[in-house]
Amino acid sequence: MIGAGSFEQVAAGFWHPDSERLRLPPLTDELVVAAERHLDVTLPPDLLRLLRLQNGGVIADSWDACPAETNFYADDHVPFERLYGIGLGGQAETMTLLDTPYLVQEWGLPSPVVLLSGDGHCWIALDYRKCGPTGNPSVVWIDDEMNHELLLAPDFRAFVERLTASAAFPE
């Protein structure tokens, strides 16, 4: 089962319309520059495009899962219920992309990555290990508890185009 739409189709309804949870103030060019400097990477343009529509928050039910190989979570997908936004210290009461360096160290995660979503044991991340800090990173699922990684997509755009509804998967 592969996602249902082009990047433009997914982007048009990407964010959950009824949830303010995890949403940060609108993304500015200054925040992007500060984030890229802090993370020491160039963020994918398509990620920034979604964050300019809404700076983090809950993903719409239509796009809250990514098909994947068998893993600890499920036999056929991983959850993608939220996407971290970009917020500076003191501004965010929730995790943001800028928490990545701390979380990588705290959880002993591979580096360099940028954490897009996660809960402490499982993460979805941009993986810069092969492409370098200015390259086009793949998207991976990191299961820290089981010491397991899955490649979800060769880049962020392809990841978004693979997204589908978690309800489409059997229990």
PDB file of C-alpha atoms in Angstrom:
ATOM      1  CA  MET A   1       0.000   0.000   0.000  1.00  0.00           C
ATOM      2  CA  ILE A   2       1.578   3.273  -1.115  1.00  0.00           C
ATOM      3  CA  GLY A   3       0.432   6.794  -0.326  1.00  0.00           C
ATOM      4  CA  ALA A   4      -2.369   8.265  -2.306  1.00  0.00           C
ATOM      5  CA  GLY A   5      -1.090  11.526  -3.635  1.00  0.00           C
ATOM      6  CA  SER A   6       1.445  13.861  -5.079  1.00  0.00           C
ATOM      7  CA  PHE A   7       3.269  16.173  -2.713  1.00  0.00           C
ATOM      8  CA  GLU A   8       0.885  18.992  -3.642  1.00  0.00           C
ATOM      9  CA  GLN A   9      -2.190  16.869  -2.874  1.00  0.00           C
ATOM     10  CA  VAL A  10      -0.823  15.802   0.503  1.00  0.00           C
ATOM     11  CA  ALA A  11       0.372  19.317   1.391  1.00  0.00           C
ATOM     12  CA  ALA A  12      -3.074  20.766   0.702  1.00  0.00           C
ATOM     13  CA  GLY A  13      -4.577  18.756   3.559  1.00  0.00           C
ATOM     14  CA  PHE A  14      -1.494  17.811   5.565  1.00  0.00           C
ATOM     15  CA  TRP A  15      -2.342  19.441   8.901  1.00  0.00           C
ATOM     16  CA  HIS A  16      -5.205  18.318  11.125  1.00  0.00           C
ATOM     17  CA  PRO A  17      -7.805  21.085  10.745  1.00  0.00           C
ATOM     18  CA  ASP A  18      -9.197  20.809  14.285  1.00  0.00           C
ATOM     19  CA  SER A  19      -6.006  20.627  16.309  1.00  0.00           C
ATOM     20  CA  GLU A  20      -3.967  23.505  17.680  1.00  0.00           C
ATOM     21  CA  ARG A  21      -1.837  21.063  19.696  1.00  0.00           C
ATOM     22  CA  LEU A  22       1.935  21.344  19.130  1.00  0.00           C
ATOM     23  CA  ARG A  23       1.492  24.287  16.753  1.00  0.00           C
ATOM     24  CA  LEU A  24       4.160  26.996  17.035  1.00  0.00           C
ATOM     25  CA  PRO A  25       4.077  30.625  15.877  1.00  0.00           C
ATOM     26  CA  PRO A  26       4.451  31.079  12.109  1.00  0.00           C
ATOM     27  CA  LEU A  27       7.803  30.143  10.608  1.00  0.00           C
ATOM     28  CA  THR A  28      10.028  33.044   9.579  1.00  0.00           C
ATOM     29  CA  ASP A  29      13.141  33.192   7.421  1.00  0.00           C
ATOM     30  CA  GLU A  30      15.089  34.134  10.545  1.00  0.00           C
ATOM     31  CA  LEU A  31      13.921  30.970  12.336  1.00  0.00           C
ATOM     32  CA  VAL A  32      14.940  28.832   9.356  1.00  0.00           C
ATOM     33  CA  VAL A  33      18.428  30.373   9.307  1.00  0.00           C
ATOM     34  CA  ALA A  34      18.782  29.919  13.062  1.00  0.00           C
ATOM     35  CA  ALA A  35      17.556  26.305  12.873  1.00  0.00           C
ATOM     36  CA  GLU A  36      19.907  25.358  10.057  1.00  0.00           C
ATOM     37  CA  ARG A  37      22.801  26.967  11.909  1.00  0.00           C
ATOM     38  CA  HIS A  38      21.860  25.210  15.170  1.00  0.00           C
ATOM     39  CA  LEU A  39      21.391  21.813  13.479  1.00  0.00           C
ATOM     40  CA  ASP A  40      24.352  22.320  11.113  1.00  0.00           C
ATOM     41  CA  VAL A  41      22.345  21.074   8.119  1.00  0.00           C
ATOM     42  CA  THR A  42      20.307  22.401   5.227  1.00  0.00           C
ATOM     43  CA  LEU A  43      16.666  21.455   5.762  1.00  0.00           C
ATOM     44  CA  PRO A  44      14.742  20.071   2.763  1.00  0.00           C
ATOM     45  CA  PRO A  45      12.713  22.729   0.915  1.00  0.00           C
ATOM     46  CA  ASP A  46       9.581  20.545   1.001  1.00  0.00           C
ATOM     47  CA  LEU A  47       9.787  20.266   4.796  1.00  0.00           C
ATOM     48  CA  LEU A  48      10.060  24.037   5.047  1.00  0.00           C
ATOM     49  CA  ARG A  49       7.106  24.379   2.674  1.00  0.00           C
ATOM     50  CA  LEU A  50       4.911  22.322   5.043  1.00  0.00           C
ATOM     51  CA  LEU A  51       6.204  24.231   8.082  1.00  0.00           C
ATOM     52  CA  ARG A  52       5.396  27.542   6.387  1.00  0.00           C
ATOM     53  CA  LEU A  53       1.782  26.368   6.026  1.00  0.00           C
ATOM     54  CA  GLN A  54       1.766  25.568   9.749  1.00  0.00           C
ATOM     55  CA  ASN A  55       4.776  25.464  12.036  1.00  0.00           C
ATOM     56  CA  GLY A  56       4.419  21.999  13.506  1.00  0.00           C
ATOM     57  CA  GLY A  57       1.464  20.157  14.892  1.00  0.00           C
ATOM     58  CA  VAL A  58      -0.829  17.204  14.437  1.00  0.00           C
ATOM     59  CA  ILE A  59      -1.015  15.523  11.024  1.00  0.00           C
ATOM     60  CA  ALA A  60      -4.432  15.039   9.387  1.00  0.00           C
ATOM     61  CA  ASP A  61      -5.876  11.540   9.741  1.00  0.00           C
ATOM     62  CA  SER A  62      -5.526  11.034   5.970  1.00  0.00           C
ATOM     63  CA  TRP A  63      -1.712  11.187   6.199  1.00  0.00           C
ATOM     64  CA  ASP A  64      -0.852   9.837   9.682  1.00  0.00           C
ATOM     65  CA  ALA A  65       1.054   6.678   8.693  1.00  0.00           C
ATOM     66  CA  CYS A  66       3.837   5.561   6.382  1.00  0.00           C
ATOM     67  CA  PRO A  67       3.952   2.085   4.844  1.00  0.00           C
ATOM     68  CA  ALA A  68       7.012   0.201   6.098  1.00  0.00           C
ATOM     69  CA  GLU A  69       8.526  -3.218   6.534  1.00  0.00           C
ATOM     70  CA  THR A  70       7.662  -5.247   9.602  1.00  0.00           C
ATOM     71  CA  ASN A  71       8.808  -3.457  12.751  1.00  0.00           C
ATOM     72  CA  PHE A  72       8.097  -3.409  16.463  1.00  0.00           C
ATOM     73  CA  TYR A  73       5.139  -1.049  15.934  1.00  0.00           C
ATOM     74  CA  ALA A  74       3.296  -2.948  13.178  1.00  0.00           C
ATOM     75  CA  ASP A  75       3.730  -5.426  10.344  1.00  0.00           C
ATOM     76  CA  ASP A  76       3.139  -2.916   7.577  1.00  0.00           C
ATOM     77  CA  HIS A  77       3.519   0.721   8.663  1.00  0.00           C
ATOM     78  CA  VAL A  78       4.844   3.257  11.157  1.00  0.00           C
ATOM     79  CA  PRO A  79       2.859   6.095  12.733  1.00  0.00           C
ATOM     80  CA  PHE A  80       3.376   9.724  11.745  1.00  0.00           C
ATOM     81  CA  GLU A  81       0.889  11.564  13.920  1.00  0.00           C
ATOM     82  CA  ARG A  82       2.768  14.828  14.409  1.00  0.00           C
ATOM     83  CA  LEU A  83       5.572  16.863  12.884  1.00  0.00           C
ATOM     84  CA  TYR A  84       7.821  19.018  15.025  1.00  0.00           C
ATOM     85  CA  GLY A  85       7.966  22.683  14.111  1.00  0.00           C
ATOM     86  CA  ILE A  86      10.823  25.135  14.510  1.00  0.00           C
ATOM     87  CA  GLY A  87      10.812  27.171  17.692  1.00  0.00           C
ATOM     88  CA  LEU A  88      13.517  28.917  19.654  1.00  0.00           C
ATOM     89  CA  GLY A  89      14.275  28.417  23.336  1.00  0.00           C
ATOM     90  CA  GLY A  90      11.514  29.625  25.622  1.00  0.00           C
ATOM     91  CA  GLN A  91       9.134  29.945  22.683  1.00  0.00           C
ATOM     92  CA  ALA A  92       8.130  26.309  22.508  1.00  0.00           C
ATOM     93  CA  GLU A  93       6.320  24.377  25.205  1.00  0.00           C
ATOM     94  CA  THR A  94       6.698  21.255  23.069  1.00  0.00           C
ATOM     95  CA  MET A  95       9.581  19.540  21.320  1.00  0.00           C
ATOM     96  CA  THR A  96      10.853  21.147  18.153  1.00  0.00           C
ATOM     97  CA  LEU A  97      13.374  20.273  15.470  1.00  0.00           C
ATOM     98  CA  LEU A  98      15.860  22.296  17.529  1.00  0.00           C
ATOM     99  CA  ASP A  99      15.705  19.711  20.326  1.00  0.00           C
ATOM    100  CA  THR A 100      17.424  17.184  18.045  1.00  0.00           C
ATOM    101  CA  PRO A 101      21.010  17.594  19.354  1.00  0.00           C
ATOM    102  CA  TYR A 102      19.888  17.082  22.963  1.00  0.00           C
ATOM    103  CA  LEU A 103      17.631  14.125  22.087  1.00  0.00           C
ATOM    104  CA  VAL A 104      20.318  12.449  19.948  1.00  0.00           C
ATOM    105  CA  GLN A 105      22.725  12.629  22.865  1.00  0.00           C
ATOM    106  CA  GLU A 106      20.142  11.666  25.500  1.00  0.00           C
ATOM    107  CA  TRP A 107      18.899   8.596  23.588  1.00  0.00           C
ATOM    108  CA  GLY A 108      22.196   7.619  21.948  1.00  0.00           C
ATOM    109  CA  LEU A 109      20.754   8.019  18.461  1.00  0.00           C
ATOM    110  CA  PRO A 110      22.822   7.957  15.262  1.00  0.00           C
ATOM    111  CA  SER A 111      24.116  11.269  14.004  1.00  0.00           C
ATOM    112  CA  PRO A 112      23.752  13.428  12.018  1.00  0.00           C
ATOM    113  CA  VAL A 113      19.975  13.205  11.934  1.00  0.00           C
ATOM    114  CA  VAL A 114      17.145  15.700  12.431  1.00  0.00           C
ATOM    115  CA  LEU A 115      14.212  14.304  14.384  1.00  0.00           C
ATOM    116  CA  LEU A 116      10.861  15.042  12.729  1.00  0.00           C
ATOM    117  CA  SER A 117       8.626  13.138  15.125  1.00  0.00           C
ATOM    118  CA  GLY A 118       8.922  10.647  17.937  1.00  0.00           C
ATOM    119  CA  ASP A 119       8.265   9.670  21.500  1.00  0.00           C
ATOM    120  CA  GLY A 120      11.588   8.699  23.030  1.00  0.00           C
ATOM    121  CA  HIS A 121      11.770   5.123  21.831  1.00  0.00           C
ATOM    122  CA  CYS A 122      10.808   5.473  18.165  1.00  0.00           C
ATOM    123  CA  TRP A 123      11.634   8.359  15.871  1.00  0.00           C
ATOM    124  CA  ILE A 124      11.126   9.470  12.292  1.00  0.00           C
ATOM    125  CA  ALA A 125      14.182  11.408  11.193  1.00  0.00           C
ATOM    126  CA  LEU A 126      15.968  13.047   8.313  1.00  0.00           C
ATOM    127  CA  ASP A 127      19.170  11.023   7.913  1.00  0.00           C
ATOM    128  CA  TYR A 128      22.198  13.055   6.839  1.00  0.00           C
ATOM    129  CA  ARG A 129      24.770  10.274   7.387  1.00  0.00           C
ATOM    130  CA  LYS A 130      25.198   9.445   3.680  1.00  0.00           C
ATOM    131  CA  CYS A 131      24.382  12.762   1.998  1.00  0.00           C
ATOM    132  CA  GLY A 132      26.239  15.146   4.311  1.00  0.00           C
ATOM    133  CA  PRO A 133      24.905  18.333   5.938  1.00  0.00           C
ATOM    134  CA  THR A 134      23.965  20.093   2.690  1.00  0.00           C
ATOM    135  CA  GLY A 135      22.638  17.029   0.858  1.00  0.00           C
ATOM    136  CA  ASN A 136      19.146  15.670   0.369  1.00  0.00           C
ATOM    137  CA  PRO A 137      18.586  13.380   3.384  1.00  0.00           C
ATOM    138  CA  SER A 138      16.652  10.138   3.390  1.00  0.00           C
ATOM    139  CA  VAL A 139      13.862   9.576   5.915  1.00  0.00           C
ATOM    140  CA  VAL A 140      14.300   6.766   8.421  1.00  0.00           C
ATOM    141  CA  TRP A 141      12.426   5.116  11.291  1.00  0.00           C
ATOM    142  CA  ILE A 142      14.686   4.634  14.292  1.00  0.00           C
ATOM    143  CA  ASP A 143      13.476   2.227  16.942  1.00  0.00           C
ATOM    144  CA  ASP A 144      15.880   2.959  19.788  1.00  0.00           C
ATOM    145  CA  GLU A 145      14.374   0.374  22.089  1.00  0.00           C
ATOM    146  CA  MET A 146      14.844  -2.486  19.603  1.00  0.00           C
ATOM    147  CA  ASN A 147      18.046  -1.016  18.077  1.00  0.00           C
ATOM    148  CA  HIS A 148      16.429  -1.170  14.621  1.00  0.00           C
ATOM    149  CA  GLU A 149      16.295   1.223  11.662  1.00  0.00           C
ATOM    150  CA  LEU A 150      14.134   1.243   8.546  1.00  0.00           C
ATOM    151  CA  LEU A 151      14.528   3.344   5.432  1.00  0.00           C
ATOM    152  CA  LEU A 152      11.109   4.921   4.814  1.00  0.00           C
ATOM    153  CA  ALA A 153      11.940   7.022   1.751  1.00  0.00           C
ATOM    154  CA  PRO A 154      14.978   8.260  -0.207  1.00  0.00           C
ATOM    155  CA  ASP A 155      14.055  11.890   0.563  1.00  0.00           C
ATOM    156  CA  PHE A 156      11.466  13.994   2.364  1.00  0.00           C
ATOM    157  CA  ARG A 157       9.271  14.610  -0.682  1.00  0.00           C
ATOM    158  CA  ALA A 158       9.042  10.870  -1.420  1.00  0.00           C
ATOM    159  CA  PHE A 159       8.241  10.261   2.265  1.00  0.00           C
ATOM    160  CA  VAL A 160       5.325  12.714   2.141  1.00  0.00           C
ATOM    161  CA  GLU A 161       4.049  11.143  -1.072  1.00  0.00           C
ATOM    162  CA  ARG A 162       4.024   7.711   0.633  1.00  0.00           C
ATOM    163  CA  LEU A 163       1.900   8.875   3.580  1.00  0.00           C
ATOM    164  CA  THR A 164      -1.565   7.414   3.983  1.00  0.00           C
ATOM    165  CA  ALA A 165      -4.220   6.975   6.654  1.00  0.00           C
ATOM    166  CA  SER A 166      -3.396   4.650   9.545  1.00  0.00           C
ATOM    167  CA  ALA A 167      -7.033   3.518   9.338  1.00  0.00           C
ATOM    168  CA  ALA A 168      -6.194   1.927   5.969  1.00  0.00           C
ATOM    169  CA  PHE A 169      -4.069  -0.708   7.727  1.00  0.00           C
ATOM    170  CA  PRO A 170      -5.616  -3.727   9.424  1.00  0.00           C
ATOM    171  CA  GLU A 171      -5.315  -3.804  13.222  1.00  0.00           C
TER     172      GLU A 171
END
